[in-house]
Coordinates of C-alpha atoms in Angstrom, one line a residue:
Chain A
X21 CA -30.3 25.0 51.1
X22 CA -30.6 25.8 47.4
X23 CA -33.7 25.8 45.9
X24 CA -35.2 26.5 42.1
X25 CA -38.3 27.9 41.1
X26 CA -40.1 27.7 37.8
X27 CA -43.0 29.2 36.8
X28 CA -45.9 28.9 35.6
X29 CA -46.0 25.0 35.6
X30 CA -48.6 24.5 33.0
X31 CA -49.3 27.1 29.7
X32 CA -51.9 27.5 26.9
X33 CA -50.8 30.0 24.6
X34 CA -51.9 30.6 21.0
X35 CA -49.9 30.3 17.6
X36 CA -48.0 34.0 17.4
X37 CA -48.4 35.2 21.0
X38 CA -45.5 35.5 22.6
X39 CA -44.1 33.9 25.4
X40 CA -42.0 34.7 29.0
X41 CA -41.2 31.7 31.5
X42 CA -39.2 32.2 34.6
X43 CA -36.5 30.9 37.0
X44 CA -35.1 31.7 39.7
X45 CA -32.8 29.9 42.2
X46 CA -32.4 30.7 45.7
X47 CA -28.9 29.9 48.4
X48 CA -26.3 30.1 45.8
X49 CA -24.4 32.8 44.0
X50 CA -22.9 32.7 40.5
X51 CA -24.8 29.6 39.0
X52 CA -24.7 27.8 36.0
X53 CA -28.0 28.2 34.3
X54 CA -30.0 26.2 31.9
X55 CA -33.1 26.0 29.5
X56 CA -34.3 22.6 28.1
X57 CA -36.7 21.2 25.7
X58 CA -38.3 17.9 26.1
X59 CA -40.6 16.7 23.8
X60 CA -43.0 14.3 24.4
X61 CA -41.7 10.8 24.9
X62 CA -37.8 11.9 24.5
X63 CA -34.9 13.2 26.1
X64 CA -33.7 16.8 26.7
X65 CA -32.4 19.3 24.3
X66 CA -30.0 21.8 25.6
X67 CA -31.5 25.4 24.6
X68 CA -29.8 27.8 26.2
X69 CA -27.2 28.0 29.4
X70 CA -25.6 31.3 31.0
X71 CA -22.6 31.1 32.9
X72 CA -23.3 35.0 34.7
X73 CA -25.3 38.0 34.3
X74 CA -25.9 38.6 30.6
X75 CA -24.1 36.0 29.2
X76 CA -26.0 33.6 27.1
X77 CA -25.0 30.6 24.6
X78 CA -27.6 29.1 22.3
X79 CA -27.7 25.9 21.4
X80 CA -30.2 25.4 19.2
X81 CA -31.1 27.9 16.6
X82 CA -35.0 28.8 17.0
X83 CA -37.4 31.1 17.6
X84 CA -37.0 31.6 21.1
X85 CA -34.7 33.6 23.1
X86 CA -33.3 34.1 27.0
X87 CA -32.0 36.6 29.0
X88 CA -30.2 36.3 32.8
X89 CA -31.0 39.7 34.1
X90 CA -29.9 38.8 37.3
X91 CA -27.4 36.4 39.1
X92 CA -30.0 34.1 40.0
X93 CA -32.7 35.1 37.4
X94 CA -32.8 32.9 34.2
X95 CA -35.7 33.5 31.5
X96 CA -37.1 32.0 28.2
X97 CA -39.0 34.1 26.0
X98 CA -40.7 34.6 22.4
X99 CA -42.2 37.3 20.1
X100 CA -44.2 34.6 18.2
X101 CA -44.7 31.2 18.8
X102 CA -44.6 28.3 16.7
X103 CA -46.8 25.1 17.0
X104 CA -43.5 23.5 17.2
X105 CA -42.5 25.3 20.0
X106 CA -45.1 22.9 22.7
X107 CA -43.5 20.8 24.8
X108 CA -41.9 20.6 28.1
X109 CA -39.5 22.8 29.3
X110 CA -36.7 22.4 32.4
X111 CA -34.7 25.2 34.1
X112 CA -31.9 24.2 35.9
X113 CA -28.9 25.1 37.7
X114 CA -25.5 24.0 38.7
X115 CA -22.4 25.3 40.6
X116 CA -20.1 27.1 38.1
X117 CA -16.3 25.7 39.3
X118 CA -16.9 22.1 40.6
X119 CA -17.7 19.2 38.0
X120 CA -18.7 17.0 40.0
X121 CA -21.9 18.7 41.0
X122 CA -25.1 17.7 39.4
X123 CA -27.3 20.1 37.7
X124 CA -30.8 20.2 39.8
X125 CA -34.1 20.8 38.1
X126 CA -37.3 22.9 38.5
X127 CA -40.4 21.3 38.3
X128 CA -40.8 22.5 34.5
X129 CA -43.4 23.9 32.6
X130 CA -45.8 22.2 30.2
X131 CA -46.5 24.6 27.3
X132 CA -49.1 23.5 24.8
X133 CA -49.4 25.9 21.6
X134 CA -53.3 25.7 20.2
Chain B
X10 CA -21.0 11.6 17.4
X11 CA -23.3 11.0 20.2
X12 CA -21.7 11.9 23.4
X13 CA -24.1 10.0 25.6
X14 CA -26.1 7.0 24.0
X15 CA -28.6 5.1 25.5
X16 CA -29.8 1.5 23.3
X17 CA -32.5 0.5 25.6
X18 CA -35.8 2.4 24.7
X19 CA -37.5 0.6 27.1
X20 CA -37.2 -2.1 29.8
X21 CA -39.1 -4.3 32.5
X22 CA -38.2 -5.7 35.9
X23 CA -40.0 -7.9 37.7
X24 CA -40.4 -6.5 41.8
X25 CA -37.4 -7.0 43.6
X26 CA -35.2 -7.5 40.8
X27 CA -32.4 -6.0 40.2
X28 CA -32.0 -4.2 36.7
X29 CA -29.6 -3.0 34.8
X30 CA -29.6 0.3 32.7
X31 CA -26.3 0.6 29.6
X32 CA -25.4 3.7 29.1
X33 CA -21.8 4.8 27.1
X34 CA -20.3 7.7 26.5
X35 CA -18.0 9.6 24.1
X36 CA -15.0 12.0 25.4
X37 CA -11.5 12.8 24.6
X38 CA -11.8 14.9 27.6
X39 CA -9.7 13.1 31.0
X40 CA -11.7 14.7 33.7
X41 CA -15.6 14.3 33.4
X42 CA -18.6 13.1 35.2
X43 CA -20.9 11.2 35.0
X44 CA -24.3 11.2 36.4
X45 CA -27.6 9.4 36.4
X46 CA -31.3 11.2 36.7
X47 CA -34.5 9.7 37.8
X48 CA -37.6 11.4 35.7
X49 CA -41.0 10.0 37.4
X50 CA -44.9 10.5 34.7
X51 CA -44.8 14.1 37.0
X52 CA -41.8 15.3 35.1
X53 CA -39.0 16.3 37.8
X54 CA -35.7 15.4 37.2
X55 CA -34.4 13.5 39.9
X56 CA -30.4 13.2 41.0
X57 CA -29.6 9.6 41.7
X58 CA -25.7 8.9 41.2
X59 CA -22.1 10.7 40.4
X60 CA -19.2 8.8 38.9
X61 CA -16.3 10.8 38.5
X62 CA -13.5 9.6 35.9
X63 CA -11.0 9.5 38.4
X64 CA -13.1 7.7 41.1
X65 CA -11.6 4.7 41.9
X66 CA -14.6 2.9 43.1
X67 CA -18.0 2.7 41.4
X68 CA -20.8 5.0 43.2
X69 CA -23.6 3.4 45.0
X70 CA -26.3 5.5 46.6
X71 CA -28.9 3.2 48.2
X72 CA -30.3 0.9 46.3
X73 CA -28.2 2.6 43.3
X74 CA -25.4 1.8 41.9
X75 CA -23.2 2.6 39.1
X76 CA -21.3 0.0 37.3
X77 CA -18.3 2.4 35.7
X78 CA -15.8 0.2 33.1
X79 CA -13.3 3.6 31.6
X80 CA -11.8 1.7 28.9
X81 CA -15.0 0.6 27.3
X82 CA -16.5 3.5 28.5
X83 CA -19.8 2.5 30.0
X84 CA -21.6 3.7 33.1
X85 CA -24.0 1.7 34.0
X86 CA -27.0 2.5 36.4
X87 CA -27.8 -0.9 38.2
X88 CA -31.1 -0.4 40.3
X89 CA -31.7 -3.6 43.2
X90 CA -34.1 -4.6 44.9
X91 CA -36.7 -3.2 42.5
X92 CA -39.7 -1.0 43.9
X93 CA -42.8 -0.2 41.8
X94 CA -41.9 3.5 42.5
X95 CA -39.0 2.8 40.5
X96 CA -41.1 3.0 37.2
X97 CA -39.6 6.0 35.3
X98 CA -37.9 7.5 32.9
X99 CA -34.1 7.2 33.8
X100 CA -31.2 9.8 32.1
X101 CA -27.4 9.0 32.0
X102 CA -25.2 12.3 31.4
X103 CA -22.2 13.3 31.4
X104 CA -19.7 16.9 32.1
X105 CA -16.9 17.1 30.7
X106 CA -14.0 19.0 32.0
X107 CA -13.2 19.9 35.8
X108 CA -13.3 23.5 36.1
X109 CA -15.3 24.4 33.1
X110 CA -18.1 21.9 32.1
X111 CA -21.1 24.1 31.8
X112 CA -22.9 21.9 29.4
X113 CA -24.5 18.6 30.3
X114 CA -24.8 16.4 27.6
X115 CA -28.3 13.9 28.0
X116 CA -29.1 10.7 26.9
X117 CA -31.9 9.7 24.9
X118 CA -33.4 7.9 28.3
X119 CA -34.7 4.4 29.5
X120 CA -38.2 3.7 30.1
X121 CA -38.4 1.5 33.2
X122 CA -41.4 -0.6 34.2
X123 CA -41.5 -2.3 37.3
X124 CA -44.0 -5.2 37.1
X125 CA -45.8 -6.4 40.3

């Protein structure tokens, strides 16, 4: 069975450091990947998705950048962070060719930026 | 335009209710899908229900069902029997396209309370 891994699940991380979050997903080949945003309180904003190995489409224009270095490898990362930039972040993955497959979540990663 | 709009911020059920949860959506596009997410305090996201546009039928998983009306574009999540596990944050989205809907579009999301 598929499953996805994200890591770490909590992060304290000061103004300007950067940042690197992973995920990986395991049983499948060729997925769709994603990077949210979820602020406190709201719904998700679409950062990033890849649909193979170094291909990558931003959605939002920010500070913050990702990379697929691998089939199954997905990562978010930043030079400098912004205060801005805390919140709660969800990798996920779905099969590339079928749409009636859901996307399925990590467990997501709380970043607070002090 | 919003693709997928949620108007209920919040809402409350007594146990063992059903409830009801609107959700439309906004596509030119004949093949898409829709689908409903579960989002406990702990902050996984949580498949519940697929509606495809061509489905004849509405869904039901469980306890879950989805109350799909094309023409006015609604796909509505209705939960029975209501638990106190149920008490959540609940996401309608939607994929457009068959073959090549890579991007989920969200709703802003329903805060469900289930009251003892």
């Amino acid at each position: 069975s598929q499953t996805i891994h994200q890591w770490p699940a909590t992060l304290v991380q000061p103004v300007g450091s950067p940042l690197s979050l992973e995920c990986t997903v395991e049983g499948t080949s060729n997925p769709n990947l994603y990077w949210y945003r979820q602020a406190a309180g709201r719904g998700l904003q679409l950062l990033f998705y890849s649909v193979g190995i170094g291909q990558i489409s931003s959605e939002v224009p920010q500070n913050l950048s990702a990379s697929r270095p691998q089939d199954r490898q997905f990562i978010l990362s930043s030079k400098k962070l912004l205060l801005s930039d805390s919140g709660f972040y969800l990798c996920a993955w779905s099969v590339g060719l079928a749409g009636n497959q859901p996307q399925h979540f990590g467990d997501g990663t709380r970043l607070s930026i002090l | 335009a919003q693709k997928i709009t949620q108007t209920q911020p919040g809402m409350f059920v007594q146990e063992k209710e059903a409830v009801t949860l609107d959700c439309t959506y906004d596509t030119s596009d004949p093949s898409y899908g829709l689908f409903w997410y579960k989002q406990p305090s702990s902050g996984e996201m949580i498949f519940l229900i697929y509606q495809g546009s061509y489905d004849q039928q509405n869904a039901t998983e469980g306890r879950y069902s989805l109350n799909f009306q094309k023409a006015r574009k609604s796909a509505n999540l209705v939960i029975s029997a209501s638990q106190l596990g149920d008490s959540a944050m609940y996401f309608c989205a939607m994929r457009e396209g068959q073959d090549t809907g890579n991007q989920f579009y969200f709703g802003t999301g329903t805060s469900l309370t289930v009251i003892p």
